Coordinates of C-alpha atoms in Angstrom, one line a residue:
M194 CA 34.8 -28.2 24.2
I195 CA 35.0 -24.8 25.7
R196 CA 38.6 -24.5 24.7
V197 CA 37.7 -25.4 21.1
K198 CA 35.1 -22.7 21.0
Q199 CA 37.6 -20.2 22.4
Q200 CA 40.1 -21.1 19.8
R201 CA 37.5 -20.7 17.1
G202 CA 36.6 -17.3 18.5
I203 CA 40.2 -16.2 18.5
A204 CA 40.6 -17.5 14.9
L205 CA 37.5 -15.6 13.9
I206 CA 38.7 -12.4 15.5
S207 CA 42.1 -12.9 13.8
V208 CA 40.5 -13.4 10.4
M209 CA 38.4 -10.2 11.0
L210 CA 41.5 -8.2 12.0
I211 CA 43.3 -9.5 8.9
V212 CA 40.3 -8.6 6.7
A213 CA 40.1 -5.1 8.3
L214 CA 43.8 -4.6 7.8
C215 CA 43.5 -5.6 4.1
V216 CA 40.6 -3.2 3.7
V217 CA 42.6 -0.3 5.3
L218 CA 45.6 -1.1 3.1
A219 CA 43.5 -1.3 0.0
S220 CA 41.8 2.0 0.9
Q221 CA 45.2 3.6 1.4
L222 CA 46.5 2.3 -1.9
L223 CA 43.4 3.6 -3.7
K224 CA 43.8 7.0 -2.0
T225 CA 47.5 7.1 -3.0
Q226 CA 46.6 6.1 -6.5
R227 CA 43.9 8.8 -6.7
L228 CA 46.4 11.4 -5.4
G229 CA 48.9 10.2 -8.0
I230 CA 46.4 10.5 -10.8
S231 CA 45.3 13.9 -9.6
R232 CA 48.9 15.1 -9.2
A233 CA 49.7 13.9 -12.8
H234 CA 46.6 15.6 -14.1
N235 CA 47.5 18.9 -12.4
M236 CA 51.0 18.7 -13.7
F237 CA 49.8 18.1 -17.2
E238 CA 47.4 21.0 -17.0
R239 CA 50.0 23.3 -15.6
Q240 CA 52.5 22.2 -18.2
Q241 CA 49.9 22.9 -20.9
A242 CA 49.3 26.4 -19.5
F243 CA 53.0 27.0 -19.5
Q244 CA 53.2 25.9 -23.2
Y245 CA 50.4 28.3 -24.0
A246 CA 52.3 31.1 -22.2
K247 CA 55.4 30.2 -24.2
G248 CA 53.3 30.2 -27.4
S249 CA 52.4 33.9 -26.6
E250 CA 56.1 34.6 -26.7
S251 CA 56.5 33.3 -30.2
F252 CA 53.4 35.2 -31.3
V253 CA 54.6 38.5 -29.8
K254 CA 58.1 38.1 -31.2
M255 CA 56.6 37.7 -34.7
L256 CA 54.3 40.6 -34.1
L257 CA 57.0 43.0 -33.0
T258 CA 59.3 41.9 -35.9
E259 CA 56.7 42.4 -38.5
T260 CA 55.4 45.7 -37.1
L261 CA 58.8 47.3 -36.8
K262 CA 59.8 46.1 -40.3
E263 CA 56.6 47.6 -41.7
D264 CA 57.1 50.9 -39.9
N265 CA 60.9 51.1 -40.5
G266 CA 61.7 50.7 -36.8
V267 CA 59.4 53.4 -35.6
T268 CA 57.5 52.4 -32.4
H269 CA 54.3 54.1 -31.3
L270 CA 51.1 53.5 -29.3
E271 CA 48.8 53.0 -32.3
Q272 CA 50.5 49.8 -33.3
T273 CA 48.9 46.4 -32.5
W274 CA 51.4 45.5 -29.8
A275 CA 50.2 48.4 -27.6
A276 CA 46.6 47.3 -27.5
E277 CA 45.1 47.0 -24.0
G278 CA 43.3 43.9 -22.8
M279 CA 44.6 41.4 -25.4
A280 CA 43.0 38.0 -24.9
F281 CA 43.0 35.0 -27.1
P282 CA 40.8 31.9 -26.6
V283 CA 42.5 28.6 -27.1
S284 CA 41.5 25.0 -26.6
N285 CA 40.1 24.6 -23.0
G286 CA 41.8 27.9 -22.0
L287 CA 42.6 31.5 -22.5
I288 CA 45.8 33.6 -23.1
E289 CA 45.8 37.1 -21.8
G290 CA 48.8 39.3 -22.6
R291 CA 50.2 42.8 -22.2
I292 CA 53.2 44.3 -23.8
I293 CA 55.2 47.1 -22.2
D294 CA 57.8 49.2 -24.0
L295 CA 60.8 49.4 -21.7
H296 CA 61.8 52.7 -23.3
S297 CA 58.7 54.3 -21.8
C298 CA 59.9 53.8 -18.3
F299 CA 63.0 54.8 -16.3
N300 CA 65.7 52.1 -16.8
L301 CA 67.2 51.9 -13.3
N302 CA 70.4 50.4 -14.6
G303 CA 70.9 53.6 -16.6
L304 CA 71.7 55.5 -13.4
W305 CA 75.3 54.1 -13.6
K306 CA 77.3 53.9 -16.7
P307 CA 81.0 52.9 -17.1
N308 CA 83.4 55.6 -18.3
L309 CA 80.9 58.4 -17.8
D310 CA 82.1 61.5 -16.0
K311 CA 80.8 62.5 -12.6
A312 CA 78.8 65.5 -13.9
K313 CA 76.8 63.4 -16.3
Q314 CA 76.3 60.6 -13.7
K315 CA 75.0 63.3 -11.4
A316 CA 72.6 64.6 -14.2
L317 CA 71.2 61.1 -14.5
R318 CA 70.5 60.9 -10.7
D319 CA 68.9 64.3 -10.9
M320 CA 66.5 63.0 -13.5
F321 CA 65.5 60.1 -11.2
V322 CA 65.0 62.6 -8.3
R323 CA 62.7 64.7 -10.5
L324 CA 60.8 61.5 -11.3
L325 CA 60.4 60.8 -7.6
E326 CA 59.3 64.4 -7.0
S327 CA 56.6 64.2 -9.8
L328 CA 55.3 61.0 -8.2
E329 CA 55.1 62.7 -4.8
V330 CA 57.3 60.1 -3.2
E331 CA 57.9 60.5 0.6
S332 CA 60.6 58.5 2.3
E333 CA 62.5 58.5 5.6
V334 CA 65.6 59.5 3.6
S335 CA 65.9 62.3 1.0
L336 CA 65.0 61.7 -2.6
E337 CA 68.6 62.6 -3.5
D338 CA 69.8 59.8 -1.1
L339 CA 67.4 57.3 -2.8
A340 CA 68.9 58.1 -6.1
N341 CA 72.4 57.8 -4.7
N342 CA 71.6 54.5 -3.0
V343 CA 70.5 53.0 -6.3
Y344 CA 73.6 54.3 -8.0
D345 CA 75.9 52.9 -5.3
W346 CA 74.1 49.6 -5.4
I347 CA 74.9 49.3 -9.1
D348 CA 78.4 50.7 -9.3
P349 CA 81.2 48.2 -8.7
D350 CA 82.9 49.7 -5.7
D351 CA 81.9 49.6 -2.0
Y352 CA 82.1 53.3 -1.3
A353 CA 79.1 55.6 -1.0
T354 CA 78.9 58.4 -3.5
E355 CA 77.6 61.0 -1.0
A356 CA 77.9 61.4 2.7
G357 CA 74.3 60.1 3.3
G358 CA 74.5 57.3 0.8
Y359 CA 74.5 53.5 1.6
D360 CA 77.0 51.0 0.2
G361 CA 79.4 48.3 1.2
D362 CA 80.0 48.3 5.0
M363 CA 76.8 50.1 5.7
Y364 CA 74.8 47.1 4.5
S365 CA 77.0 44.6 6.2
S366 CA 76.8 46.4 9.5
M367 CA 72.9 46.4 9.6
E368 CA 71.0 44.3 12.2
F369 CA 70.4 41.7 9.4
P370 CA 73.5 42.2 7.3
Y371 CA 73.9 41.5 3.6
L372 CA 76.2 42.6 0.8
S373 CA 75.6 45.4 -1.7
G374 CA 74.9 44.3 -5.3
N375 CA 77.8 46.1 -6.9
S376 CA 76.4 45.1 -10.3
A377 CA 73.4 45.8 -12.6
L378 CA 70.0 45.2 -11.2
A379 CA 68.3 42.1 -12.4
H380 CA 64.7 43.1 -11.6
E381 CA 62.7 46.0 -10.2
N382 CA 62.0 44.0 -7.0
E383 CA 65.7 44.3 -6.1
L384 CA 64.9 47.8 -4.9
R385 CA 63.4 46.2 -1.8
V386 CA 66.9 45.6 -0.4
I387 CA 68.2 49.1 -1.3
Y388 CA 68.1 51.3 1.8
G389 CA 65.2 53.8 1.8
F390 CA 62.8 52.0 -0.6
D391 CA 59.9 51.1 1.6
P392 CA 56.7 49.3 0.3
L393 CA 54.8 52.7 -0.1
T394 CA 57.6 54.1 -2.2
L395 CA 57.8 51.0 -4.4
N396 CA 54.1 51.0 -4.9
K397 CA 54.2 54.6 -6.1
I398 CA 57.0 54.1 -8.6
K399 CA 56.5 50.6 -9.9
K400 CA 54.6 51.7 -13.1
F401 CA 57.3 54.2 -14.0
V402 CA 60.6 52.3 -13.4
C403 CA 61.9 49.2 -15.1
V404 CA 65.1 47.2 -15.3
I405 CA 66.8 46.2 -18.6
P406 CA 69.4 43.6 -17.5
Q407 CA 73.0 44.5 -18.3
Y408 CA 71.9 47.6 -20.2
H409 CA 73.2 50.9 -18.8
E410 CA 71.5 53.3 -21.3
L411 CA 68.6 55.5 -20.4
M412 CA 66.7 55.8 -23.6
V413 CA 63.2 57.4 -23.7
N414 CA 60.8 56.7 -26.6
V415 CA 58.8 60.0 -27.0
N416 CA 56.2 58.0 -29.0
T417 CA 55.2 55.6 -26.3
I418 CA 54.8 57.8 -23.3
K419 CA 51.1 57.9 -22.4
E420 CA 49.3 61.2 -22.1
N421 CA 47.9 60.3 -18.7
E422 CA 51.4 59.2 -17.5
P423 CA 53.7 62.2 -18.3
E424 CA 56.0 61.9 -15.3
L425 CA 58.9 60.3 -17.2
L426 CA 58.9 63.1 -19.8
M427 CA 58.6 65.7 -17.0
A428 CA 61.7 64.2 -15.4
V429 CA 64.0 63.9 -18.4
L430 CA 63.1 67.3 -19.8
N431 CA 62.8 69.0 -16.4
I432 CA 59.3 70.4 -17.2
D433 CA 56.0 70.7 -15.4
E434 CA 53.0 68.5 -15.9
S435 CA 51.0 70.9 -18.1
T436 CA 54.0 71.4 -20.5
A437 CA 54.6 67.6 -20.7
Q438 CA 50.9 67.0 -21.5
K439 CA 51.1 69.8 -24.1
V440 CA 54.1 68.1 -25.8
I441 CA 52.4 64.7 -25.7
G442 CA 49.2 66.2 -27.0
D443 CA 51.0 67.7 -30.0
R444 CA 52.4 64.4 -31.0
P445 CA 51.0 63.0 -34.3
E446 CA 48.5 60.1 -34.0
K447 CA 51.1 57.6 -35.3
G448 CA 54.0 59.2 -33.4
F449 CA 57.0 61.0 -34.7
Q450 CA 58.6 59.3 -37.7
D451 CA 62.0 60.8 -36.9
I452 CA 63.4 62.1 -33.6
N453 CA 64.1 65.4 -35.3
E454 CA 60.4 66.0 -35.7
F455 CA 60.1 65.9 -31.9
W456 CA 62.8 68.5 -31.5
D457 CA 61.2 70.7 -34.1
L458 CA 57.9 70.7 -32.3
P459 CA 57.1 74.3 -31.2
S460 CA 56.1 73.2 -27.7
V461 CA 59.4 71.5 -27.4
K462 CA 61.4 74.4 -28.7
A463 CA 59.7 76.6 -26.2
I464 CA 61.0 74.6 -23.2
S465 CA 63.4 76.6 -21.1
G466 CA 66.9 75.1 -21.2
I467 CA 66.1 72.7 -24.0
A468 CA 69.5 73.4 -25.7
N469 CA 71.2 71.7 -22.7
V470 CA 69.2 68.5 -22.9
D471 CA 71.1 65.4 -23.9
R472 CA 69.4 64.5 -27.2
K473 CA 71.1 61.1 -27.4
A474 CA 68.7 59.9 -24.6
F475 CA 65.6 60.2 -26.9
T476 CA 64.4 57.9 -29.6
V477 CA 61.4 57.0 -31.7
S478 CA 62.4 53.3 -32.0
S479 CA 62.3 50.8 -29.1
K480 CA 64.3 47.6 -28.9
F481 CA 63.4 46.2 -25.4
F482 CA 59.9 45.1 -24.4
K483 CA 58.3 43.3 -21.5
L484 CA 55.6 40.7 -22.2
I485 CA 53.3 39.8 -19.3
T486 CA 51.3 36.6 -20.0
N487 CA 48.5 35.0 -18.0
A488 CA 47.7 31.6 -19.5
T489 CA 44.8 29.4 -18.4
Y490 CA 44.1 25.8 -19.2
N491 CA 41.1 24.3 -17.6
D492 CA 41.7 25.1 -13.8
A493 CA 45.4 25.6 -14.2
K494 CA 46.9 29.1 -14.4
F495 CA 50.4 30.2 -15.3
A496 CA 51.9 33.7 -15.1
L497 CA 55.0 34.4 -17.2
T498 CA 56.9 37.6 -17.7
S499 CA 59.3 37.7 -20.6
L500 CA 61.9 40.3 -21.7
I501 CA 62.3 40.7 -25.4
Q502 CA 65.1 42.4 -27.3
L503 CA 65.2 43.3 -31.0
D504 CA 68.4 43.5 -32.9
E505 CA 69.2 45.9 -35.8
Q506 CA 67.3 43.7 -38.3
Y507 CA 64.3 43.7 -35.9
R508 CA 64.7 40.0 -35.0
A509 CA 63.3 39.3 -31.6
W510 CA 65.1 37.4 -28.8
I511 CA 64.0 36.3 -25.4
I512 CA 66.6 37.6 -22.9
G513 CA 64.9 36.8 -19.7
R514 CA 61.9 35.0 -18.1
R515 CA 60.3 35.2 -14.8
F516 CA 57.7 32.6 -13.6
G517 CA 54.9 33.7 -11.3
G518 CA 55.1 37.1 -9.8
E519 CA 52.6 39.8 -10.1
V520 CA 49.6 39.0 -12.3
E521 CA 48.8 42.3 -13.9
R522 CA 45.0 42.0 -14.3
K523 CA 42.1 42.6 -12.1
A524 CA 41.1 39.7 -9.8
N525 CA 37.9 37.9 -10.5
P526 CA 36.1 37.4 -7.2
E527 CA 34.6 34.1 -8.5
D528 CA 38.0 32.7 -8.8
E529 CA 38.6 33.2 -5.1
Q530 CA 35.6 31.2 -4.0
P531 CA 36.3 27.7 -2.6
K532 CA 35.4 24.8 -4.9
S533 CA 32.2 23.0 -3.7

């Protein structure tokens, strides 16, 4: 009788263990299912935010095309594309965008140009040095060496241009070795691996330099340089800040309609050595732009940077995309609070 009771007790315990195991398995399955549903939901929201960001590309391409057609290719800061703080509400979300004219910043790939004589190559590097000087850049190497190092990173050989420059074996002999690019820069962040460019230097110059992939021209649009950011004009014309602000201040509200209007400006004619300036580097029409988009759908956010090129008929093409990266807007402290 006692043995029968023991067997019943063991059977009861076994049944309870089986039930407990089933409960644990069911709970785990439900948890896995909830995670799967949540993951699918998050992927859907992120994909929708991405589609919103891509939609901003289509809108900006159309905007740039129509604007430049209407103004015969002239680009200036009074046009709609140059508006600050653009934001468009969409279903369950928001699209924020900013458009930057890549002819209002120093194209780093313009420091090296094939089949250009040494004197003109040196003149381009001198412009970059003057830009660094105007931004009060301080580095462990000279500003001339910084310019030479960018030039050597882009040019196809492995030999330093100047005695203090870095190229080829100098990178491969470092404590953590790597190879020199020997090709055009793909993004401004590539400066981080060029010798001499520390985080402080990069932070000072990031608003004033840009990279147009596989484009080795340095073209400056005199219509899109902002009055409170005259450093690029100071560098390319070799003038001081007050003269640069005077030139920008004399600019018509809707910009110069022809580049000759710029050269005929009395404040430009009065610049010392203006006759020696390479006029081919100046324009009133831009064909490369950067679009920075921050798209939100419910709780999902997507940052997209797009490079846009316009052809001779002002048709716009996407020539590059970068996901994530720097979100160029002020942080909202409420977004940083943990969800309750």
